[in-house]
Short mmCIF file of C-alpha atoms in Angstrom, two decimals:
data_model
loop_
_atom_site.label_atom_id
_atom_site.label_comp_id
_atom_site.label_asym_id
_atom_site.label_seq_id
_atom_site.Cartn_x
_atom_site.Cartn_y
_atom_site.Cartn_z
CA MET E 1277 168.46 180.37 140.74
CA THR E 1278 166.42 182.73 141.58
CA GLY E 1279 166.12 186.96 141.64
CA ARG E 1280 167.56 186.69 137.81
CA PRO E 1281 165.47 189.41 135.84
CA ALA E 1282 163.55 188.14 132.27
CA ASP E 1283 164.37 188.49 129.29
CA GLY E 1284 164.04 192.61 129.66
CA PRO E 1285 166.38 194.77 130.50
CA PRO E 1286 166.10 195.67 134.80
CA GLY E 1287 163.78 198.54 133.50
CA GLY E 1288 167.25 201.30 132.55
CA ALA E 1289 165.64 204.17 130.69
CA GLY E 1290 167.44 203.39 126.96
CA ALA E 1291 167.76 199.65 127.29
CA PRO E 1292 167.36 198.07 124.19
CA ALA E 1293 163.16 196.72 124.11
CA ALA E 1294 164.17 193.34 123.14
CA PRO E 1295 167.27 191.03 123.47
CA SER E 1296 169.23 189.93 120.53
CA ALA E 1297 167.45 188.20 117.57
CA PRO E 1298 166.97 185.13 118.49
CA ALA E 1299 169.96 182.31 116.41
CA GLY E 1300 169.00 180.23 113.83
CA ALA E 1301 168.38 183.20 110.91
CA ARG E 1302 170.30 180.84 107.65
CA ASP E 1303 170.55 184.30 105.10
CA GLY E 1304 173.97 185.38 104.78
CA LEU E 1305 173.30 188.68 106.04
CA ALA E 1306 171.61 188.40 109.22
CA LEU E 1307 174.46 185.22 109.89
CA TRP E 1308 176.83 188.32 109.25
CA ARG E 1309 175.61 190.16 111.22
CA ARG E 1310 175.49 188.44 113.61
CA MET E 1311 179.26 188.12 113.74
CA LEU E 1312 179.10 191.87 113.90
CA LEU E 1313 177.97 191.77 117.13
CA VAL E 1314 180.56 189.19 118.52
CA ARG E 1315 183.59 191.05 117.05
CA ARG E 1316 182.45 194.83 118.86
CA PHE E 1317 181.54 192.68 122.19
CA GLU E 1318 184.91 191.18 122.50
CA GLU E 1319 186.63 194.05 121.90
CA THR E 1320 184.83 196.08 124.01
CA CYS E 1321 185.18 193.22 127.09
CA ALA E 1322 188.95 193.60 126.38
CA GLU E 1323 188.66 197.51 127.34
CA LEU E 1324 187.11 197.11 130.69
CA TYR E 1325 188.85 193.96 131.07
CA ALA E 1326 192.00 197.03 130.24
CA ALA E 1327 190.09 199.57 132.26
CA GLY E 1328 190.11 196.44 135.95
CA ARG E 1329 186.24 196.64 135.65
CA ILE E 1330 186.16 193.00 134.30
CA ARG E 1331 188.90 189.92 136.58
CA GLY E 1332 189.14 186.83 136.59
CA PHE E 1333 189.82 185.61 132.96
CA LEU E 1334 188.93 186.30 130.08
CA HIS E 1335 189.35 184.20 126.95
CA LEU E 1336 188.57 185.92 123.18
CA TYR E 1337 186.63 184.28 120.47
CA VAL E 1338 188.09 186.47 117.97
CA GLY E 1339 188.89 185.39 114.68
CA GLU E 1340 186.67 182.40 115.45
CA GLU E 1341 183.43 184.00 115.48
CA ALA E 1342 182.13 182.14 111.63
CA VAL E 1343 182.00 178.67 113.98
CA ALA E 1344 179.40 179.64 116.70
CA ALA E 1345 177.38 181.73 114.35
CA GLY E 1346 178.00 179.78 112.02
CA ALA E 1347 176.82 176.41 113.52
CA MET E 1348 174.34 177.80 115.80
CA ALA E 1349 172.34 178.44 112.48
CA ALA E 1350 172.25 175.22 111.93
CA LEU E 1351 169.73 174.78 116.20
CA GLY E 1352 166.18 175.43 116.92
CA PRO E 1353 165.23 176.14 120.27
CA GLU E 1354 164.25 172.72 121.41
CA ASP E 1355 168.53 171.76 120.64
CA ALA E 1356 170.53 171.65 123.24
CA VAL E 1357 174.29 173.59 123.36
CA VAL E 1358 177.23 172.18 125.66
CA ALA E 1359 179.98 175.60 125.59
CA THR E 1360 183.69 175.83 126.42
CA TYR E 1361 185.03 178.63 128.19
CA ARG E 1362 185.66 181.32 125.38
CA GLU E 1363 181.92 180.64 125.15
CA HIS E 1364 180.82 184.52 125.02
CA ALA E 1365 180.05 184.04 120.97
CA HIS E 1366 178.34 180.52 121.72
CA ALA E 1367 175.95 182.31 124.03
CA LEU E 1368 175.22 185.62 122.67
CA CYS E 1369 174.32 183.49 118.64
CA ARG E 1370 172.14 181.04 121.21
CA GLY E 1371 170.15 184.35 121.93
CA MET E 1372 170.76 184.98 125.19
CA PRO E 1373 170.85 189.28 125.39
CA ALA E 1374 173.61 191.19 125.24
CA TRP E 1375 173.71 193.22 128.68
CA SER E 1376 172.56 189.86 130.76
CA LEU E 1377 176.10 188.75 129.58
CA MET E 1378 178.02 191.92 129.81
CA ALA E 1379 176.33 192.17 133.82
CA GLU E 1380 177.70 188.50 134.60
CA MET E 1381 181.02 190.01 133.03
CA LEU E 1382 180.66 192.99 135.60
CA GLY E 1383 179.99 190.42 138.01
CA MET E 1384 176.07 192.13 139.03
CA ALA E 1385 173.88 190.15 140.57
CA GLU E 1386 172.10 190.52 136.58
CA GLY E 1387 174.15 188.77 135.38
CA CYS E 1388 172.64 185.20 133.48
CA SER E 1389 174.49 183.66 136.53
CA ARG E 1390 174.00 186.01 138.96
CA GLY E 1391 177.78 187.04 138.80
CA ARG E 1392 178.71 184.73 140.72
CA GLY E 1393 180.57 182.58 137.51
CA GLY E 1394 182.12 185.69 134.53
CA SER E 1395 183.59 184.82 131.73
CA MET E 1396 183.76 181.36 132.01
CA HIS E 1397 180.47 179.75 133.52
CA LEU E 1398 177.49 181.77 130.88
CA PHE E 1399 174.46 179.60 131.38
CA ASP E 1400 170.83 180.56 130.54
CA PRO E 1401 168.37 177.17 131.23
CA SER E 1402 165.10 179.18 129.62
CA ARG E 1403 167.88 179.12 125.81
CA ARG E 1404 168.65 175.16 126.42
CA PHE E 1405 172.24 177.02 127.23
CA TYR E 1406 173.64 174.59 129.35
CA GLY E 1407 176.90 176.70 130.13
CA GLY E 1408 180.24 177.52 130.18
CA ASN E 1409 182.93 175.89 131.99
CA ALA E 1410 186.19 176.97 133.16
CA ILE E 1411 187.71 173.22 132.83
CA VAL E 1412 188.89 171.54 129.51
CA ALA E 1413 186.66 168.27 127.91
CA ALA E 1414 184.54 169.10 130.59
CA GLY E 1415 181.27 169.80 128.56
CA LEU E 1416 181.73 166.64 126.47
CA PRO E 1417 180.70 164.62 128.88
CA THR E 1418 177.99 166.78 130.29
CA ALA E 1419 176.60 167.05 126.10
CA VAL E 1420 176.28 163.09 126.06
CA GLY E 1421 174.25 163.33 129.42
CA VAL E 1422 171.70 165.61 128.35
CA ALA E 1423 171.37 163.57 124.23
CA LEU E 1424 171.53 160.85 127.27
CA ALA E 1425 168.06 162.83 128.18
CA ASP E 1426 166.75 164.04 126.06
CA ARG E 1427 166.42 160.40 124.29
CA MET E 1428 164.77 159.08 127.83
CA ARG E 1429 162.47 162.13 127.37
CA GLY E 1430 161.28 161.47 123.99
CA ARG E 1431 162.80 164.64 122.64
CA ARG E 1432 163.34 164.69 119.40
CA ALA E 1433 166.48 167.13 119.43
CA VAL E 1434 170.52 167.27 118.99
CA THR E 1435 172.86 168.41 122.03
CA ALA E 1436 175.17 170.73 120.35
CA CYS E 1437 178.73 170.27 122.28
CA PHE E 1438 181.25 173.03 121.58
CA PHE E 1439 185.24 172.11 121.72
CA GLY E 1440 188.51 173.57 121.81
CA ASP E 1441 191.86 170.63 119.53
CA GLY E 1442 193.09 170.86 123.19
CA ALA E 1443 190.38 169.00 124.92
CA VAL E 1444 190.88 165.98 122.30
CA ALA E 1445 194.17 164.90 123.92
CA GLU E 1446 191.36 164.14 127.10
CA GLY E 1447 190.23 161.14 127.39
CA ALA E 1448 186.67 162.64 128.87
CA TRP E 1449 186.68 163.01 124.68
CA HIS E 1450 187.89 159.33 124.29
CA GLU E 1451 185.10 157.95 126.90
CA SER E 1452 182.67 160.84 125.61
CA LEU E 1453 182.62 159.38 121.45
CA ASN E 1454 182.58 155.78 122.11
CA LEU E 1455 179.71 156.51 124.66
CA ALA E 1456 177.85 159.06 122.30
CA ALA E 1457 178.36 156.55 119.01
CA LEU E 1458 178.03 153.34 121.42
CA TRP E 1459 174.85 154.05 122.45
CA ARG E 1460 173.53 156.50 119.30
CA LEU E 1461 173.36 159.43 121.50
CA PRO E 1462 172.40 163.30 119.16
CA VAL E 1463 175.11 164.74 119.98
CA LEU E 1464 176.75 167.20 117.47
CA PHE E 1465 180.31 166.71 118.22
CA LEU E 1466 181.73 170.40 116.93
CA CYS E 1467 185.38 171.07 117.74
CA GLU E 1468 186.69 174.47 117.23
CA ASN E 1469 190.36 173.76 115.78
CA ASN E 1470 192.06 176.36 116.08
CA ARG E 1471 195.79 174.58 116.28
CA TYR E 1472 196.83 175.51 120.08
CA ALA E 1473 195.79 174.27 122.84
CA MET E 1474 196.74 177.74 124.93
CA GLY E 1475 200.13 177.41 124.03
CA THR E 1476 201.45 174.19 122.21
CA GLU E 1477 200.64 173.71 118.58
CA ILE E 1478 198.27 170.86 118.07
CA THR E 1479 200.90 168.65 115.54
CA ARG E 1480 202.64 168.67 119.48
CA ALA E 1481 199.67 167.49 121.13
CA LEU E 1482 198.22 164.78 119.06
CA ALA E 1483 200.21 162.16 117.25
CA GLU E 1484 197.21 162.70 114.50
CA PRO E 1485 196.24 166.09 114.47
CA ARG E 1486 193.41 165.43 111.89
CA VAL E 1487 190.66 165.60 114.43
CA ALA E 1488 187.87 164.30 112.04
CA ARG E 1489 190.85 161.44 111.53
CA LEU E 1490 190.80 160.53 114.84
CA ALA E 1491 186.50 160.38 115.42
CA ALA E 1492 185.90 158.54 112.74
CA ARG E 1493 187.49 155.63 114.67
CA TYR E 1494 184.78 156.19 116.56
CA GLY E 1495 182.20 155.07 113.69
CA MET E 1496 180.39 158.09 113.10
CA PRO E 1497 180.71 160.29 110.62
CA ALA E 1498 183.49 163.25 110.33
CA GLU E 1499 184.29 166.05 108.02
CA ALA E 1500 187.28 168.49 108.43
CA VAL E 1501 185.66 172.86 107.43
CA ASP E 1502 187.02 175.77 106.48
CA GLY E 1503 185.97 177.28 109.87
CA MET E 1504 186.70 180.76 108.43
CA ASP E 1505 183.61 181.31 106.43
CA VAL E 1506 180.15 181.23 107.77
CA GLU E 1507 178.28 179.37 104.80
CA ALA E 1508 180.58 176.23 105.09
CA VAL E 1509 180.05 175.92 108.66
CA ALA E 1510 176.56 177.08 108.43
CA ASP E 1511 175.75 174.11 105.86
CA ALA E 1512 178.11 171.31 106.98
CA ALA E 1513 176.02 172.03 110.87
CA GLY E 1514 173.22 172.07 109.06
CA ALA E 1515 172.77 168.53 107.35
CA ALA E 1516 175.29 167.10 110.08
CA ALA E 1517 172.67 167.97 112.89
CA ALA E 1518 170.17 167.23 109.72
CA ARG E 1519 171.64 163.69 110.25
CA VAL E 1520 172.20 163.54 114.09
CA ARG E 1521 168.46 164.67 114.58
CA ASP E 1522 166.85 161.88 112.00
CA GLY E 1523 167.68 158.85 114.96
CA ALA E 1524 171.63 158.09 112.30
CA GLY E 1525 173.55 158.70 116.10
CA PRO E 1526 176.19 161.58 116.58
CA ALA E 1527 178.85 163.15 113.96
CA LEU E 1528 181.59 165.25 114.37
CA LEU E 1529 182.99 168.56 112.33
CA GLU E 1530 186.45 169.20 112.65
CA LEU E 1531 186.03 173.70 112.53
CA GLU E 1532 189.55 174.86 110.92
CA THR E 1533 190.15 178.03 112.78
CA TYR E 1534 191.67 180.79 114.12
CA ARG E 1535 191.95 183.03 116.88
CA PHE E 1536 193.75 186.66 116.54
CA ARG E 1537 194.01 187.36 120.02
CA ALA E 1538 196.26 185.56 122.71
CA HIS E 1539 194.61 182.34 124.45
CA SER E 1540 193.36 184.90 127.53
CA MET E 1541 194.27 188.33 127.94
CA TYR E 1542 197.44 186.62 130.59
CA ASP E 1543 198.89 184.85 127.08
CA ALA E 1544 202.25 187.29 125.74
CA GLU E 1545 202.17 184.45 122.90
CA ARG E 1546 205.77 183.87 122.53
CA TYR E 1547 204.43 180.97 120.87
CA ARG E 1548 203.99 181.68 117.16
CA SER E 1549 204.73 184.39 114.89
CA LYS E 1550 203.49 187.61 114.13
CA ALA E 1551 203.51 186.68 110.39
CA GLU E 1552 201.17 183.55 111.41
CA VAL E 1553 199.05 185.37 112.91
CA ALA E 1554 199.00 188.27 110.60
CA ARG E 1555 198.23 185.38 107.14
CA TRP E 1556 195.49 183.90 108.37
CA ARG E 1557 193.98 188.09 109.41
CA ARG E 1558 193.97 187.84 105.62
CA ARG E 1559 190.89 185.10 106.11
CA ASP E 1560 189.10 187.32 108.41
CA PRO E 1561 185.65 186.09 108.54
CA LEU E 1562 184.02 189.01 109.08
CA THR E 1563 185.70 190.26 105.97
CA VAL E 1564 185.19 187.21 104.05
CA GLN E 1565 181.78 186.85 104.22
CA GLY E 1566 181.63 190.72 104.12
CA ASP E 1567 183.46 190.14 100.18
CA ARG E 1568 181.35 187.37 99.87
CA LEU E 1569 178.29 189.90 100.35
CA ARG E 1570 178.95 192.54 98.86
CA ALA E 1571 179.63 190.46 95.43
CA ALA E 1572 176.61 189.70 95.26
CA GLY E 1573 174.61 193.26 96.41
CA ALA E 1574 173.43 192.26 100.06
CA LEU E 1575 176.11 194.53 101.14
CA ASP E 1576 177.57 198.27 101.08
CA ASP E 1577 179.14 200.81 103.02
CA ASP E 1578 175.67 201.99 103.87
CA ALA E 1579 173.79 199.43 105.37
CA ALA E 1580 177.98 198.22 106.67
CA ALA E 1581 177.55 201.69 108.48
CA GLU E 1582 174.24 200.95 109.89
CA ALA E 1583 175.13 198.07 110.60
CA GLU E 1584 177.30 199.45 113.29
CA ARG E 1585 175.77 202.17 114.34
CA ARG E 1586 172.82 199.48 115.28
CA VAL E 1587 175.90 197.10 117.37
CA ALA E 1588 177.97 200.07 119.23
CA GLU E 1589 174.20 201.23 120.21
CA GLU E 1590 173.10 197.26 121.19
CA ILE E 1591 176.39 197.20 123.45
CA ALA E 1592 177.24 200.91 124.16
CA ALA E 1593 173.31 200.05 126.36
CA ALA E 1594 174.97 196.87 127.57
CA VAL E 1595 177.65 199.09 129.05
CA ALA E 1596 174.86 201.19 130.62
CA ILE E 1597 173.08 198.39 131.64
CA ALA E 1598 175.65 195.93 133.68
CA SER E 1599 177.46 199.38 135.27
CA ALA E 1600 173.83 200.10 136.55
CA GLY E 1601 173.99 196.77 138.35
CA THR E 1602 174.36 194.55 142.06
CA PRO E 1603 176.82 193.37 143.52
CA GLU E 1604 176.03 190.08 144.99
CA PRO E 1605 176.03 190.60 148.15
CA VAL E 1606 179.24 189.17 150.50
CA GLU E 1607 175.73 187.63 153.08
CA ASP E 1608 174.50 185.96 150.53
CA LEU E 1609 178.01 184.36 149.38
CA LEU E 1610 176.84 180.61 150.43
CA ARG E 1611 174.06 180.81 148.97
CA PHE E 1612 173.24 177.97 145.97
CA VAL E 1613 176.75 175.66 148.42
CA HIS E 1614 174.20 173.24 148.27
CA ALA E 1615 169.62 173.33 146.65
CA GLU E 1616 167.43 176.06 149.13
CA GLU E 1617 164.79 173.39 148.57
CA ALA E 1618 167.11 170.54 149.86
CA LEU E 1619 168.07 172.81 152.79
#
């Protein structure tokens, strides 16, 4: 794509001097701050959607922050990431600037996908972030292809592939795991098992609801992990990524998590009870990690308030920059349908 600004904000006064800190931070406080940024970004998106400023679909990640923050801490800049249609957190934790994502949400040309992709198609090749994909399970074969390309080019890189439990019922899931195992490709499969494929509970969709057991059938190491505990995720992802990077072939982590909000903004959410949601909210990943840090003396009320203030400033700046952006011109709508250099 052309015309997209570099990482710095597009000249907006009062803009943050730099994008969010890069992914890779492993200390507990950094992980908590990363989850806080994701949570507040998501909440702001919900408000903008309700105000009619974000169009199309919007799938929020609230409740699942420990997965993206913990897993991304195990990756380096040489690694690749393929995400889902609920990928705002993956993009933020990969270090993509909040203003770039917000501009994409608002359909501005300054967005990371020039405002053409919206919520489900965030993309940043400079960070080896290969999307966001609106099709369930479609990212899995893409991840296998990226991993194959890396190996053929002699790169010592891991491709991290995020997907939901709903993807496990798709043929692409089985084909991708089979090929990755057969060819011992460097893919780390990360199943965000939030128990619901849209409105279908996992035990109504899978005869074997334990995804790690299914993956083990393909001969790869597979483990179920508490996806509400960011440090547990970071530890498991770190160990698995190291094995994959050292040439042991693919691995899978089943990260048991829960989305606190509905599947999308159009979901009436009649398939689960309020009591069930309340039970999971007691294991809010921000609270779990915050309590751990407070017990260790690494976080107190003042530090928490300061972190909230900084996050609020970053998101306010992102909204301001995005709001001052440029809507994609109607006359350009047919650009990029075909590669311009081929014309």
